Tab-separated table of C-alpha atoms in Angstrom:
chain	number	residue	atom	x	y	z
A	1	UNK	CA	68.843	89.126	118.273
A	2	UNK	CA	69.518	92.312	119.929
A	3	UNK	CA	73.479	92.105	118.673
A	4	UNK	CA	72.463	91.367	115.530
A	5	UNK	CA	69.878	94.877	115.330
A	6	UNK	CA	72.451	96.463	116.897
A	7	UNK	CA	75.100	96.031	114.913
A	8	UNK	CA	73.105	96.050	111.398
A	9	UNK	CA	72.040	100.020	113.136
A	10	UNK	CA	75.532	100.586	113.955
A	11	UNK	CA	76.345	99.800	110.137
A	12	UNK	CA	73.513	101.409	108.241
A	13	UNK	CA	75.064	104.887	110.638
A	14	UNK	CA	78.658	104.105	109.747
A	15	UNK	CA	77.404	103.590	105.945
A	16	UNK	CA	75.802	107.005	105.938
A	17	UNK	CA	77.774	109.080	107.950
A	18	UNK	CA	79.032	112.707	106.893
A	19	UNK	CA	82.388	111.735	106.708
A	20	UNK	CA	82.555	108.443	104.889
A	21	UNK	CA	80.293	110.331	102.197
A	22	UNK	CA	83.395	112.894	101.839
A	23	UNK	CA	86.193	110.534	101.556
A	24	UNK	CA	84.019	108.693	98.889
A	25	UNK	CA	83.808	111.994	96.972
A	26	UNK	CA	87.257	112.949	97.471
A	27	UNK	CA	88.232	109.377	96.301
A	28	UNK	CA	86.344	109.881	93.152
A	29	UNK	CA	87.299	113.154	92.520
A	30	UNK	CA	91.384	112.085	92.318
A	31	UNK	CA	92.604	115.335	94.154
A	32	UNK	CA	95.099	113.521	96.843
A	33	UNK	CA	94.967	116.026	99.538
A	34	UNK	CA	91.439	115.942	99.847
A	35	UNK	CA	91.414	112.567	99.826
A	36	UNK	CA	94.401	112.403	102.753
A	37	UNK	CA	92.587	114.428	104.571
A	38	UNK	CA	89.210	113.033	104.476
A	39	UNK	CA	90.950	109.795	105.181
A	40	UNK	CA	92.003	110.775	108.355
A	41	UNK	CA	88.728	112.314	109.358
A	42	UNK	CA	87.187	109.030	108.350
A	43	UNK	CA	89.637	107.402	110.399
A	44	UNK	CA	88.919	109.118	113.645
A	45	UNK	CA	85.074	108.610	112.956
A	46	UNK	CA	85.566	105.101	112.606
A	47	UNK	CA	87.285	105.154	116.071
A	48	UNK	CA	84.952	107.306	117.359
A	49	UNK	CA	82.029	104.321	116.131
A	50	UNK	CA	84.148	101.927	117.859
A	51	UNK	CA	84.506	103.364	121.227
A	52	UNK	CA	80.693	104.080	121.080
A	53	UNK	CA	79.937	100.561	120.540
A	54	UNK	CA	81.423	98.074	122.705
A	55	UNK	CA	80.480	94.695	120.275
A	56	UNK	CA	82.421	96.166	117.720
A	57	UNK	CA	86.044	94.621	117.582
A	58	UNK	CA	86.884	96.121	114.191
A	59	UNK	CA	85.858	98.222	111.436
A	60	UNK	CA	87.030	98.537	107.827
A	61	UNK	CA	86.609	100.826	104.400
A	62	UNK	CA	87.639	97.880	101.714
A	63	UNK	CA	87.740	98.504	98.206
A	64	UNK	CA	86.159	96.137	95.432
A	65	UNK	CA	89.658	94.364	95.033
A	66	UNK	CA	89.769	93.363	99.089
A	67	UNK	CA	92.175	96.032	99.764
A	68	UNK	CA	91.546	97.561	103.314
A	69	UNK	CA	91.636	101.305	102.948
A	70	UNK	CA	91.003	102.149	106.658
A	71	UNK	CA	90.938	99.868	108.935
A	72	UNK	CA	89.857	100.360	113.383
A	73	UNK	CA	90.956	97.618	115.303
A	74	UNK	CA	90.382	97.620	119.198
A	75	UNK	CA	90.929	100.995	119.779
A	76	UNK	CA	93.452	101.851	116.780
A	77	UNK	CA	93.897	103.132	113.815
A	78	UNK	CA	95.632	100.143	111.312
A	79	UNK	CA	99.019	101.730	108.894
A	80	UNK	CA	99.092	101.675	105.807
A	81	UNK	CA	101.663	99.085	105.510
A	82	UNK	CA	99.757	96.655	102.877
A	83	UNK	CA	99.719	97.588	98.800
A	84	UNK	CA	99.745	100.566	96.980
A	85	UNK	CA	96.126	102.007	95.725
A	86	UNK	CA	97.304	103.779	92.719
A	87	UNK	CA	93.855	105.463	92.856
A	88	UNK	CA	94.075	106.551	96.291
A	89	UNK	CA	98.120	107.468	96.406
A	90	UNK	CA	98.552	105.487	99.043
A	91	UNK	CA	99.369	101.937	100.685
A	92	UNK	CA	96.416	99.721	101.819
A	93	UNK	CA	96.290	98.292	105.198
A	94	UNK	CA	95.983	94.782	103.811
A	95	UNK	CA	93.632	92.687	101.491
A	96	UNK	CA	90.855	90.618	102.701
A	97	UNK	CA	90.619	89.086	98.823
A	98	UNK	CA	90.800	85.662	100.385
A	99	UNK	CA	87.704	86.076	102.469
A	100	UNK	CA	84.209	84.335	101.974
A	101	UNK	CA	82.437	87.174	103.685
A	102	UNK	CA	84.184	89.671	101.253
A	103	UNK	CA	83.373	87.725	97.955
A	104	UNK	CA	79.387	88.129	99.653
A	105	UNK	CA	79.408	91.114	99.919
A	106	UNK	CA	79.688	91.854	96.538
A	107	UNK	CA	77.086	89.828	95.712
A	108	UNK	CA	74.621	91.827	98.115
A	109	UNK	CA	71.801	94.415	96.588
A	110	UNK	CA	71.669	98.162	97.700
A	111	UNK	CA	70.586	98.449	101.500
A	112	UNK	CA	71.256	94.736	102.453
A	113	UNK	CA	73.683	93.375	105.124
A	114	UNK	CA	75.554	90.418	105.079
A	115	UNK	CA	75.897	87.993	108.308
A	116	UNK	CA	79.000	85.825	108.018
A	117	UNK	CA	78.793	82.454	109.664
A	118	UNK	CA	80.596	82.461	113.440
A	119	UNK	CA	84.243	82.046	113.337
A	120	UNK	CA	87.363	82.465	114.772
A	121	UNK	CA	89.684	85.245	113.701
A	122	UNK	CA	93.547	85.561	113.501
A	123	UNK	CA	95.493	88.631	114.139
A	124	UNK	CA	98.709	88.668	112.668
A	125	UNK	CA	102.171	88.496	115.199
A	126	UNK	CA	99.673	87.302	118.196
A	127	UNK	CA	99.475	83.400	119.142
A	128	UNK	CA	96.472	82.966	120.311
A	129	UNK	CA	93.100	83.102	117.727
A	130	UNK	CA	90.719	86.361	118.604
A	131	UNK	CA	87.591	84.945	120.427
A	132	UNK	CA	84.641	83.710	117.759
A	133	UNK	CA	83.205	86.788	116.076
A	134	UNK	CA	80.430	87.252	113.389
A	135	UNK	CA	81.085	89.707	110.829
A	136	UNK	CA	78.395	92.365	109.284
A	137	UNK	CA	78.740	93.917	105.786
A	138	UNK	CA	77.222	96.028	103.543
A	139	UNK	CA	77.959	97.526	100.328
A	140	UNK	CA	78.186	101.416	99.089
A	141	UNK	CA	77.876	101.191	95.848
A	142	UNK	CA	80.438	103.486	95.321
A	143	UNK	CA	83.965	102.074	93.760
A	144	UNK	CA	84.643	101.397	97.723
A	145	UNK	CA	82.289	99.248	100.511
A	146	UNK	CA	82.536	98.848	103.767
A	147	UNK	CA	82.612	96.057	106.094
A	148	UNK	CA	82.444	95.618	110.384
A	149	UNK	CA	83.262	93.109	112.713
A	150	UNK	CA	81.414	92.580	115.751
A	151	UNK	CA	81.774	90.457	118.716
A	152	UNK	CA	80.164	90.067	121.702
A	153	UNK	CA	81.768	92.681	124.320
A	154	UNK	CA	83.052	90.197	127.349
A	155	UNK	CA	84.373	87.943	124.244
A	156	UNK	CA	86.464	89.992	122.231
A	157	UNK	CA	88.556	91.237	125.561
A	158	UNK	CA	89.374	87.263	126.082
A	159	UNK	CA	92.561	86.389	124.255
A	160	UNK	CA	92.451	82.807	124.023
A	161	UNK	CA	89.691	79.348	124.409
């Protein structure tokens, strides 16, 4: 229970936090360089988040196609290596289209946080499966939401079963 209040806190914060309101503003406004550089602010807030919180594993800005437009994962900041956003002028980190929890999301109302079921996650070029992790989302309501992994703090620093 306490992860769980803990980490739907830690996302209502992240949801309404200075900076992710500016890159959302930016991104709707179309000028690129404010939207750069609110990206990168964004970034280092997410990080920030992160390192303040030590259940959270990963967190990441995804649009309403799946495409990860920042993306924090244990301790770094994700490139931009994935598809173009011709909206944003720039690549995406990757798409999470193929994920249940993502497709739930988008069915959630304003304010409510989805729970996914526990699971095990993959990260790509490793060969071993991260430890089990339950992931917490939330929608903006903007033409962006945001979603956050979290995992228990001795698990996620185990690499394999």
């Amino acid at each position: 229970v306490d992860l769980v209040t803990r980490s739907q806190g830690t996302l209502r914060s992240i949801a309404t936090s200075p900076d992710l309101s500016d890159f959302l503003a930016a991104e709707a406004g179309g000028n690129h360089q404010a939207i750069v550089k609110t990206l990168r602010r964004l970034e280092t807030t997410f990080l920030e988040f992160e390192h303040l919180d030590p259940t959270l594993q990963a967190i990441r800005l995804v649009d309403t196609s799946g495409r990860e437009v920042v993306k924090i994962r244990e301790g770094r900041i994700l490139p931009h290596a994935g598809a173009f956003i011709p909206t944003l002028g720039l690549s995406s980190i990757d798409s999470i289209d193929d994920h249940a929890f993502f497709h739930n999301t988008k069915e959630l109302k304003k304010g409510e946080i989805g729970i996914s079921n526990l699971e095990h996650g993959w990260i790509d070029g490793e060969d071993f499966w991260c430890p089990a992790m339950v992931r917490f989302s939330m929608p903006l309501f903007f033409p962006l939401f945001f979603s956050s992994y979290a995992v228990p703090p001795r698990a996620r620093r185990s690499r394999s079963w």
